[in-house]
Amino acid sequence: MKARRIRVEPLTRVEGEGSLDIVATRGHIKALRLNIFEPPRLFQGFLVGRPWSAVPDLVARICGICPMAHVITSVQALEDALGVVPSPATVTLRRLLALGGWIQSHALHVFLLAGPDFLGCDDAVEAAGRHPDWVQRGLALKRLGNDVVVAVGGREVHPVTAVVGGFTAAPDGAGLEALARRLEEAIEPAVETVGEVAGFRRPALDRATTHAALVDAGSYAVNTGRWTTTGGLRVTAREYRKAVEEVQVPHSNALHSRLREGGGSFAVGPLPRLNLNAGRLGPEARAALEESGLRLPSFNPFDSIVVRAVELVEALAGAARCCRELAGQPDLARAVRPVEAPTRDGWGASLTEAPRGTLYHAYELDREGRVATADITPPTAQNLRHMELDLWAHLPPLLAEGQERLTRQAEMVIRSYDPCISCATHFLKLRLVEAAADEETALHA
Amino acid sequence: MARPRLAVLKLASCSGCQLELLNAEATLLDLVSAVDLASFPMARSRLEEGPFDVVLVEGAVVSHREEAALEQARRVAGLLVAVGACATWGGLVTWRRLAGETAFAAAYPHPELVPAGAIRAVGDAVPVDLAVGGCPADRRELLEAVGCLLVGRAPELRSGPICVECRSREVACRLVSYGEPCLGPITRAGCDALCPSLGRPCNGCRGPADDPNGPGLAEAFRRARIDAEPDSLGPWAVELMKSQSRRSCVGGDGP
Ligand code: SF4
């Protein structure tokens, strides 16, 4: 029997490198594996023994695209462990920092990474020639998100001001007002973008599956809330590890997340977030969503580009509201000044919504306040299994259509998750080396 | 005239340094028209083969895989630039050496599968024409360096300590005025004293300044009764506090 082996390598326009192996026989997929080539950096190893104060700077370096998410999540988990309660102004400033991250990440994805696929361009460089307005708008929105991050955190990559208990510095009122105005002005072009991407022809890919995201009372969940699935599960950050386990599945060399109860895979990210939080969108994004005609709940990963555009509107409007609120605070620097934290033992956990989905950090500290264990699960690690199953469902009818189209479609499925491979694989590293020896056999089995 | 061909190679890294290029939104389109981004996996679909006029390398070597990729890049690179703390001196992954193998044995079921011996900076594996440090590398510095290289001029990167920038920005000294363990006196300038200006001591992310005196600074901390265990001062402090002579952080082997 003739088995066709297809290799898509390396997957470009995702951060980090991955490859996809498919073994197909007569229109059926026999084996499919998403491979990750991410050199191990061993975070879990060097976090152990470090004082808690050193943790946020270290974990920021897990990912250069969403360092703010790792910083905020680690800070919240450490505060949980140390019994530190941040001020309300700190909570709002953290939300602003996180939303800045959403804006830059979503703008990068919608306009420069995924958008070119739908515009029939090879990549953003080609799109810059054929659709200069599109690329310019994307760059301007991305800059705006970055400017939010810089205003709060000091710089785009690895911001410096967010620490356990608060912030070491805060933007001034005039700067916040100016930023609010720019954010408000950007809502209109972002709403237009929703209309445009809603018009993109998106392949259908629907399979029964589970979505999960934080859900919070009152607002679109960012840094707080309960982790909720479309299957009805609801857990706190402290309960997350009881609900989700990491396992090694036979056909893959990566750690996959699955629900302990029932063992099913699940997806996190913008699409699950909107499915579970549509009722909590602000008025601007709600109107844009209605205009888009997108029907919820949707389990089609190709809809993610529309959802990211909707979330871009939500993040711009939400960030503007944070700026206005904080600008009214008499002495913001003082209001966010770090709360003194004790040196003691403890265990704490935090869940936040990073641009790509739920991010989990948990730390156990010893009596000197040093890390005894660290448990970090980024969104892409949770999505890996789900991505493979989507590919498994989507690709068979395309097997006969030739390598090029197949490659492109596979890339589009994977890209719809905006996989931050460099981030997800920090926790897959051991398996990566271990599986190298049986790689061939696993695939030809 | 053909545009100069540029490639970006990622080793063990967080992608933050190459993202600095994409974060230069205002100049990005100019860059694209001036330079052929012939191999830039984060931004391009088609990756061309060498030779390249300039190869920017981000990240550290942690196994044979990166070493092989790096050697290949060196063969096809006109000029090879180490970008960021990971590439210029190993950066974060060197914690592996500092953390000690016991911690690793505890954290990983099979520590023997991730050999520690392979961990190296780019310049320790292949000859480097220029090194631009920082975590992340500062994009103004990076773009300036690339620009200079392309016109055949040696870039002038700053070599003195962060203190110079605190003085010129009139930022109150974290060490003297606040009694904090600031690494600014031994860290290379070029960030405009970012952290001290934002209320926290320098954590040394830009690597050693020319002629740093780490042990001298440790002594100063002791005299001022500043509690400063190096591993509590940030990801780079342990290495940095040991540095006592000129290191090839700026200039490298020089073009
Ligand atoms: S130097 Fe810092 S920003 Fe650059 S790749 Fe390394 S960890 Fe990331």
PDB file of C-alpha atoms in Angstrom, chain B residues 6-247:
ATOM      1  CA  LEU B   6      19.659  40.014   5.293  1.00  0.00           C
ATOM      2  CA  ALA B   7      18.897  36.840   7.212  1.00  0.00           C
ATOM      3  CA  VAL B   8      17.717  36.286  10.774  1.00  0.00           C
ATOM      4  CA  LEU B   9      18.673  33.109  12.592  1.00  0.00           C
ATOM      5  CA  LYS B  10      17.004  32.124  15.842  1.00  0.00           C
ATOM      6  CA  LEU B  11      18.770  29.815  18.276  1.00  0.00           C
ATOM      7  CA  ALA B  12      17.576  29.258  21.865  1.00  0.00           C
ATOM      8  CA  SER B  13      15.740  32.510  22.493  1.00  0.00           C
ATOM      9  CA  CYS B  14      12.443  34.174  23.220  1.00  0.00           C
ATOM     10  CA  SER B  15      12.194  35.887  19.793  1.00  0.00           C
ATOM     11  CA  GLY B  16      12.179  39.238  21.575  1.00  0.00           C
ATOM     12  CA  CYS B  17      15.246  40.553  19.798  1.00  0.00           C
ATOM     13  CA  GLN B  18      13.962  39.849  16.299  1.00  0.00           C
ATOM     14  CA  LEU B  19      10.616  41.268  17.366  1.00  0.00           C
ATOM     15  CA  GLU B  20      12.473  44.516  18.010  1.00  0.00           C
ATOM     16  CA  LEU B  21      12.890  44.746  14.228  1.00  0.00           C
ATOM     17  CA  LEU B  22       9.132  44.337  13.711  1.00  0.00           C
ATOM     18  CA  ASN B  23       8.525  46.824  16.525  1.00  0.00           C
ATOM     19  CA  ALA B  24      10.267  49.500  14.498  1.00  0.00           C
ATOM     20  CA  GLU B  25       6.908  50.118  12.804  1.00  0.00           C
ATOM     21  CA  ALA B  26       7.769  53.600  11.606  1.00  0.00           C
ATOM     22  CA  THR B  27      10.881  52.500   9.734  1.00  0.00           C
ATOM     23  CA  LEU B  28       9.867  48.961   8.866  1.00  0.00           C
ATOM     24  CA  LEU B  29       8.698  49.679   5.337  1.00  0.00           C
ATOM     25  CA  ASP B  30      11.847  51.715   4.685  1.00  0.00           C
ATOM     26  CA  LEU B  31      13.894  48.822   5.952  1.00  0.00           C
ATOM     27  CA  VAL B  32      12.061  46.418   3.657  1.00  0.00           C
ATOM     28  CA  SER B  33      12.726  48.633   0.658  1.00  0.00           C
ATOM     29  CA  ALA B  34      16.390  49.136   1.543  1.00  0.00           C
ATOM     30  CA  VAL B  35      17.173  45.580   2.529  1.00  0.00           C
ATOM     31  CA  ASP B  36      16.085  42.236   1.106  1.00  0.00           C
ATOM     32  CA  LEU B  37      14.740  40.241   4.056  1.00  0.00           C
ATOM     33  CA  ALA B  38      15.798  37.060   2.331  1.00  0.00           C
ATOM     34  CA  SER B  39      15.389  34.756   5.298  1.00  0.00           C
ATOM     35  CA  PHE B  40      13.276  35.956   8.208  1.00  0.00           C
ATOM     36  CA  PRO B  41      10.979  33.103   9.315  1.00  0.00           C
ATOM     37  CA  MET B  42       8.944  35.226  11.686  1.00  0.00           C
ATOM     38  CA  ALA B  43       7.857  37.588   8.937  1.00  0.00           C
ATOM     39  CA  ARG B  44       8.269  35.781   5.633  1.00  0.00           C
ATOM     40  CA  SER B  45       6.883  32.660   4.028  1.00  0.00           C
ATOM     41  CA  ARG B  46       9.680  32.018   1.568  1.00  0.00           C
ATOM     42  CA  LEU B  47      13.074  31.475   3.048  1.00  0.00           C
ATOM     43  CA  GLU B  48      15.926  31.864   0.623  1.00  0.00           C
ATOM     44  CA  GLU B  49      19.286  30.175   0.726  1.00  0.00           C
ATOM     45  CA  GLY B  50      22.503  32.089   1.348  1.00  0.00           C
ATOM     46  CA  PRO B  51      24.833  33.800   0.735  1.00  0.00           C
ATOM     47  CA  PHE B  52      23.679  36.760   2.780  1.00  0.00           C
ATOM     48  CA  ASP B  53      25.359  40.087   3.294  1.00  0.00           C
ATOM     49  CA  VAL B  54      24.370  40.170   6.947  1.00  0.00           C
ATOM     50  CA  VAL B  55      23.088  37.445   9.251  1.00  0.00           C
ATOM     51  CA  LEU B  56      21.580  38.516  12.566  1.00  0.00           C
ATOM     52  CA  VAL B  57      21.778  35.749  15.144  1.00  0.00           C
ATOM     53  CA  GLU B  58      19.445  35.736  18.142  1.00  0.00           C
ATOM     54  CA  GLY B  59      19.716  33.306  21.037  1.00  0.00           C
ATOM     55  CA  ALA B  60      22.291  30.984  22.538  1.00  0.00           C
ATOM     56  CA  VAL B  61      23.677  27.610  21.542  1.00  0.00           C
ATOM     57  CA  VAL B  62      22.249  24.882  23.764  1.00  0.00           C
ATOM     58  CA  SER B  63      22.756  21.762  21.658  1.00  0.00           C
ATOM     59  CA  HIS B  64      24.378  20.420  18.503  1.00  0.00           C
ATOM     60  CA  ARG B  65      21.372  21.486  16.495  1.00  0.00           C
ATOM     61  CA  GLU B  66      21.984  25.205  17.070  1.00  0.00           C
ATOM     62  CA  GLU B  67      25.697  24.743  16.672  1.00  0.00           C
ATOM     63  CA  ALA B  68      25.221  23.197  13.239  1.00  0.00           C
ATOM     64  CA  ALA B  69      22.790  25.921  12.193  1.00  0.00           C
ATOM     65  CA  LEU B  70      25.207  28.555  13.386  1.00  0.00           C
ATOM     66  CA  GLU B  71      28.184  27.077  11.570  1.00  0.00           C
ATOM     67  CA  GLN B  72      26.140  26.900   8.391  1.00  0.00           C
ATOM     68  CA  ALA B  73      25.093  30.533   8.852  1.00  0.00           C
ATOM     69  CA  ARG B  74      28.704  31.561   9.338  1.00  0.00           C
ATOM     70  CA  ARG B  75      29.632  29.913   6.045  1.00  0.00           C
ATOM     71  CA  VAL B  76      27.050  31.880   4.078  1.00  0.00           C
ATOM     72  CA  ALA B  77      27.274  35.153   6.003  1.00  0.00           C
ATOM     73  CA  GLY B  78      29.285  38.131   4.853  1.00  0.00           C
ATOM     74  CA  LEU B  79      28.934  39.667   8.282  1.00  0.00           C
ATOM     75  CA  LEU B  80      27.533  37.851  11.274  1.00  0.00           C
ATOM     76  CA  VAL B  81      26.018  39.868  14.108  1.00  0.00           C
ATOM     77  CA  ALA B  82      25.258  38.440  17.540  1.00  0.00           C
ATOM     78  CA  VAL B  83      22.083  40.153  18.747  1.00  0.00           C
ATOM     79  CA  GLY B  84      20.932  40.326  22.356  1.00  0.00           C
ATOM     80  CA  ALA B  85      22.134  39.005  25.695  1.00  0.00           C
ATOM     81  CA  CYS B  86      21.526  35.361  24.764  1.00  0.00           C
ATOM     82  CA  ALA B  87      23.680  35.596  21.657  1.00  0.00           C
ATOM     83  CA  THR B  88      26.411  37.893  22.936  1.00  0.00           C
ATOM     84  CA  TRP B  89      27.221  36.075  26.148  1.00  0.00           C
ATOM     85  CA  GLY B  90      24.759  33.254  26.677  1.00  0.00           C
ATOM     86  CA  GLY B  91      22.225  35.243  28.668  1.00  0.00           C
ATOM     87  CA  LEU B  92      19.491  33.331  30.426  1.00  0.00           C
ATOM     88  CA  VAL B  93      20.507  29.811  29.542  1.00  0.00           C
ATOM     89  CA  THR B  94      23.718  30.225  31.498  1.00  0.00           C
ATOM     90  CA  TRP B  95      21.550  29.942  34.610  1.00  0.00           C
ATOM     91  CA  ARG B  96      21.731  26.269  33.910  1.00  0.00           C
ATOM     92  CA  ARG B  97      25.373  26.392  34.969  1.00  0.00           C
ATOM     93  CA  LEU B  98      24.610  28.554  37.964  1.00  0.00           C
ATOM     94  CA  ALA B  99      21.537  26.744  39.188  1.00  0.00           C
ATOM     95  CA  GLY B 100      23.553  23.591  39.671  1.00  0.00           C
ATOM     96  CA  GLU B 101      22.711  20.121  38.531  1.00  0.00           C
ATOM     97  CA  THR B 102      20.817  19.208  41.686  1.00  0.00           C
ATOM     98  CA  ALA B 103      18.117  21.710  40.891  1.00  0.00           C
ATOM     99  CA  PHE B 104      17.912  20.262  37.433  1.00  0.00           C
ATOM    100  CA  ALA B 105      17.691  16.722  38.594  1.00  0.00           C
ATOM    101  CA  ALA B 106      14.767  17.818  40.745  1.00  0.00           C
ATOM    102  CA  ALA B 107      12.975  19.654  37.980  1.00  0.00           C
ATOM    103  CA  TYR B 108      13.393  17.169  35.132  1.00  0.00           C
ATOM    104  CA  PRO B 109      12.749  13.481  35.073  1.00  0.00           C
ATOM    105  CA  HIS B 110      15.667  12.901  32.673  1.00  0.00           C
ATOM    106  CA  PRO B 111      18.213  15.685  33.092  1.00  0.00           C
ATOM    107  CA  GLU B 112      20.812  13.616  31.249  1.00  0.00           C
ATOM    108  CA  LEU B 113      18.837  14.186  28.059  1.00  0.00           C
ATOM    109  CA  VAL B 114      19.603  17.897  28.136  1.00  0.00           C
ATOM    110  CA  PRO B 115      23.385  18.070  28.329  1.00  0.00           C
ATOM    111  CA  ALA B 116      24.684  21.144  30.091  1.00  0.00           C
ATOM    112  CA  GLY B 117      28.044  21.206  28.333  1.00  0.00           C
ATOM    113  CA  ALA B 118      26.732  22.521  25.033  1.00  0.00           C
ATOM    114  CA  ILE B 119      25.605  25.897  26.373  1.00  0.00           C
ATOM    115  CA  ARG B 120      27.542  28.661  24.632  1.00  0.00           C
ATOM    116  CA  ALA B 121      27.275  32.190  23.359  1.00  0.00           C
ATOM    117  CA  VAL B 122      27.391  32.720  19.609  1.00  0.00           C
ATOM    118  CA  GLY B 123      30.881  34.210  19.758  1.00  0.00           C
ATOM    119  CA  ASP B 124      32.190  31.135  21.578  1.00  0.00           C
ATOM    120  CA  ALA B 125      31.078  28.904  18.712  1.00  0.00           C
ATOM    121  CA  VAL B 126      31.912  30.928  15.584  1.00  0.00           C
ATOM    122  CA  PRO B 127      33.738  34.190  14.825  1.00  0.00           C
ATOM    123  CA  VAL B 128      31.403  37.151  15.245  1.00  0.00           C
ATOM    124  CA  ASP B 129      31.789  40.430  13.368  1.00  0.00           C
ATOM    125  CA  LEU B 130      29.703  42.524  15.706  1.00  0.00           C
ATOM    126  CA  ALA B 131      27.856  42.031  18.972  1.00  0.00           C
ATOM    127  CA  VAL B 132      24.868  44.123  20.012  1.00  0.00           C
ATOM    128  CA  GLY B 133      23.881  43.220  23.559  1.00  0.00           C
ATOM    129  CA  GLY B 134      20.750  43.875  25.603  1.00  0.00           C
ATOM    130  CA  CYS B 135      17.698  41.912  26.608  1.00  0.00           C
ATOM    131  CA  PRO B 136      16.185  42.730  24.295  1.00  0.00           C
ATOM    132  CA  ALA B 137      18.719  44.388  22.012  1.00  0.00           C
ATOM    133  CA  ASP B 138      17.696  47.999  21.637  1.00  0.00           C
ATOM    134  CA  ARG B 139      16.219  48.467  18.180  1.00  0.00           C
ATOM    135  CA  ARG B 140      17.707  51.908  17.617  1.00  0.00           C
ATOM    136  CA  GLU B 141      21.100  50.454  18.310  1.00  0.00           C
ATOM    137  CA  LEU B 142      20.338  47.399  16.206  1.00  0.00           C
ATOM    138  CA  LEU B 143      19.113  49.364  13.194  1.00  0.00           C
ATOM    139  CA  GLU B 144      21.999  51.771  13.504  1.00  0.00           C
ATOM    140  CA  ALA B 145      24.430  48.874  13.607  1.00  0.00           C
ATOM    141  CA  VAL B 146      22.899  47.141  10.585  1.00  0.00           C
ATOM    142  CA  GLY B 147      22.844  50.425   8.685  1.00  0.00           C
ATOM    143  CA  CYS B 148      26.494  51.074   9.410  1.00  0.00           C
ATOM    144  CA  LEU B 149      27.538  47.598   8.409  1.00  0.00           C
ATOM    145  CA  LEU B 150      25.711  47.900   5.121  1.00  0.00           C
ATOM    146  CA  VAL B 151      27.565  51.060   4.190  1.00  0.00           C
ATOM    147  CA  GLY B 152      30.827  49.586   5.404  1.00  0.00           C
ATOM    148  CA  ARG B 153      31.309  51.710   8.489  1.00  0.00           C
ATOM    149  CA  ALA B 154      31.990  50.406  11.986  1.00  0.00           C
ATOM    150  CA  PRO B 155      29.053  51.325  14.235  1.00  0.00           C
ATOM    151  CA  GLU B 156      29.786  53.319  17.348  1.00  0.00           C
ATOM    152  CA  LEU B 157      28.031  51.571  20.197  1.00  0.00           C
ATOM    153  CA  ARG B 158      28.257  53.050  23.652  1.00  0.00           C
ATOM    154  CA  SER B 159      30.813  51.458  25.914  1.00  0.00           C
ATOM    155  CA  GLY B 160      30.577  53.335  29.227  1.00  0.00           C
ATOM    156  CA  PRO B 161      28.284  52.444  32.130  1.00  0.00           C
ATOM    157  CA  ILE B 162      24.586  53.275  32.636  1.00  0.00           C
ATOM    158  CA  CYS B 163      25.624  55.790  35.334  1.00  0.00           C
ATOM    159  CA  VAL B 164      26.618  58.227  32.592  1.00  0.00           C
ATOM    160  CA  GLU B 165      23.045  58.197  31.324  1.00  0.00           C
ATOM    161  CA  CYS B 166      21.550  58.634  34.794  1.00  0.00           C
ATOM    162  CA  ARG B 167      23.728  61.715  35.201  1.00  0.00           C
ATOM    163  CA  SER B 168      22.769  63.205  31.854  1.00  0.00           C
ATOM    164  CA  ARG B 169      19.058  62.503  32.446  1.00  0.00           C
ATOM    165  CA  GLU B 170      19.318  63.750  36.021  1.00  0.00           C
ATOM    166  CA  VAL B 171      17.895  60.540  37.406  1.00  0.00           C
ATOM    167  CA  ALA B 172      18.492  60.144  41.143  1.00  0.00           C
ATOM    168  CA  CYS B 173      21.067  57.420  41.809  1.00  0.00           C
ATOM    169  CA  ARG B 174      19.361  54.192  42.892  1.00  0.00           C
ATOM    170  CA  LEU B 175      22.483  53.160  44.739  1.00  0.00           C
ATOM    171  CA  VAL B 176      23.428  56.320  46.598  1.00  0.00           C
ATOM    172  CA  SER B 177      20.022  57.956  47.020  1.00  0.00           C
ATOM    173  CA  TYR B 178      17.874  54.875  47.497  1.00  0.00           C
ATOM    174  CA  GLY B 179      20.353  52.342  48.826  1.00  0.00           C
ATOM    175  CA  GLU B 180      19.354  49.812  46.171  1.00  0.00           C
ATOM    176  CA  PRO B 181      21.632  47.195  44.577  1.00  0.00           C
ATOM    177  CA  CYS B 182      21.932  48.854  41.175  1.00  0.00           C
ATOM    178  CA  LEU B 183      24.095  47.201  38.526  1.00  0.00           C
ATOM    179  CA  GLY B 184      24.315  50.405  36.480  1.00  0.00           C
ATOM    180  CA  PRO B 185      27.996  51.035  37.376  1.00  0.00           C
ATOM    181  CA  ILE B 186      29.109  47.903  35.512  1.00  0.00           C
ATOM    182  CA  THR B 187      26.431  47.688  32.804  1.00  0.00           C
ATOM    183  CA  ARG B 188      26.882  49.050  29.307  1.00  0.00           C
ATOM    184  CA  ALA B 189      24.945  52.223  28.505  1.00  0.00           C
ATOM    185  CA  GLY B 190      22.637  52.639  25.552  1.00  0.00           C
ATOM    186  CA  CYS B 191      19.130  52.311  27.036  1.00  0.00           C
ATOM    187  CA  ASP B 192      19.033  55.860  28.410  1.00  0.00           C
ATOM    188  CA  ALA B 193      18.962  54.506  31.947  1.00  0.00           C
ATOM    189  CA  LEU B 194      15.542  52.977  31.388  1.00  0.00           C
ATOM    190  CA  CYS B 195      15.078  51.134  34.684  1.00  0.00           C
ATOM    191  CA  PRO B 196      16.572  53.754  37.040  1.00  0.00           C
ATOM    192  CA  SER B 197      14.373  56.355  35.364  1.00  0.00           C
ATOM    193  CA  LEU B 198      11.360  54.142  36.091  1.00  0.00           C
ATOM    194  CA  GLY B 199      11.997  53.638  39.761  1.00  0.00           C
ATOM    195  CA  ARG B 200      14.009  50.457  39.832  1.00  0.00           C
ATOM    196  CA  PRO B 201      17.702  49.606  39.906  1.00  0.00           C
ATOM    197  CA  CYS B 202      19.480  48.438  36.749  1.00  0.00           C
ATOM    198  CA  ASN B 203      19.463  44.650  36.467  1.00  0.00           C
ATOM    199  CA  GLY B 204      22.314  44.509  33.990  1.00  0.00           C
ATOM    200  CA  CYS B 205      20.412  43.228  30.949  1.00  0.00           C
ATOM    201  CA  ARG B 206      22.749  45.022  28.548  1.00  0.00           C
ATOM    202  CA  GLY B 207      25.827  43.160  29.672  1.00  0.00           C
ATOM    203  CA  PRO B 208      29.126  44.498  30.969  1.00  0.00           C
ATOM    204  CA  ALA B 209      30.393  47.981  30.134  1.00  0.00           C
ATOM    205  CA  ASP B 210      34.024  48.408  29.142  1.00  0.00           C
ATOM    206  CA  ASP B 211      36.326  47.516  32.014  1.00  0.00           C
ATOM    207  CA  PRO B 212      33.631  46.502  34.482  1.00  0.00           C
ATOM    208  CA  ASN B 213      34.529  45.802  38.063  1.00  0.00           C
ATOM    209  CA  GLY B 214      31.937  43.391  39.418  1.00  0.00           C
ATOM    210  CA  PRO B 215      33.786  42.406  42.582  1.00  0.00           C
ATOM    211  CA  GLY B 216      34.403  46.101  43.290  1.00  0.00           C
ATOM    212  CA  LEU B 217      30.685  46.785  43.030  1.00  0.00           C
ATOM    213  CA  ALA B 218      29.931  43.852  45.333  1.00  0.00           C
ATOM    214  CA  GLU B 219      32.313  45.406  47.844  1.00  0.00           C
ATOM    215  CA  ALA B 220      30.535  48.761  47.491  1.00  0.00           C
ATOM    216  CA  PHE B 221      27.211  47.022  48.205  1.00  0.00           C
ATOM    217  CA  ARG B 222      28.707  45.450  51.300  1.00  0.00           C
ATOM    218  CA  ARG B 223      30.064  48.752  52.548  1.00  0.00           C
ATOM    219  CA  ALA B 224      26.687  50.409  52.031  1.00  0.00           C
ATOM    220  CA  ARG B 225      24.981  47.457  53.773  1.00  0.00           C
ATOM    221  CA  ILE B 226      22.919  46.747  50.702  1.00  0.00           C
ATOM    222  CA  ASP B 227      21.582  43.235  50.693  1.00  0.00           C
ATOM    223  CA  ALA B 228      22.576  42.005  47.264  1.00  0.00           C
ATOM    224  CA  GLU B 229      22.779  38.315  46.672  1.00  0.00           C
ATOM    225  CA  PRO B 230      23.540  38.207  42.955  1.00  0.00           C
ATOM    226  CA  ASP B 231      20.767  35.749  42.099  1.00  0.00           C
ATOM    227  CA  SER B 232      18.165  38.077  43.560  1.00  0.00           C
ATOM    228  CA  LEU B 233      19.309  40.956  41.353  1.00  0.00           C
ATOM    229  CA  GLY B 234      17.900  39.641  38.104  1.00  0.00           C
ATOM    230  CA  PRO B 235      18.624  37.145  35.382  1.00  0.00           C
ATOM    231  CA  TRP B 236      22.094  38.421  34.461  1.00  0.00           C
ATOM    232  CA  ALA B 237      23.560  39.547  37.759  1.00  0.00           C
ATOM    233  CA  VAL B 238      25.446  36.403  38.682  1.00  0.00           C
ATOM    234  CA  GLU B 239      27.585  36.461  35.523  1.00  0.00           C
ATOM    235  CA  LEU B 240      27.847  40.213  35.534  1.00  0.00           C
ATOM    236  CA  MET B 241      29.065  40.495  39.117  1.00  0.00           C
ATOM    237  CA  LYS B 242      31.970  38.241  38.186  1.00  0.00           C
ATOM    238  CA  SER B 243      33.074  40.346  35.231  1.00  0.00           C
ATOM    239  CA  GLN B 244      36.205  42.279  35.868  1.00  0.00           C
ATOM    240  CA  SER B 245      37.854  42.963  32.564  1.00  0.00           C
ATOM    241  CA  ARG B 246      36.986  43.993  29.080  1.00  0.00           C
ATOM    242  CA  ARG B 247      34.742  41.456  27.393  1.00  0.00           C
TER     243      ARG B 247
END
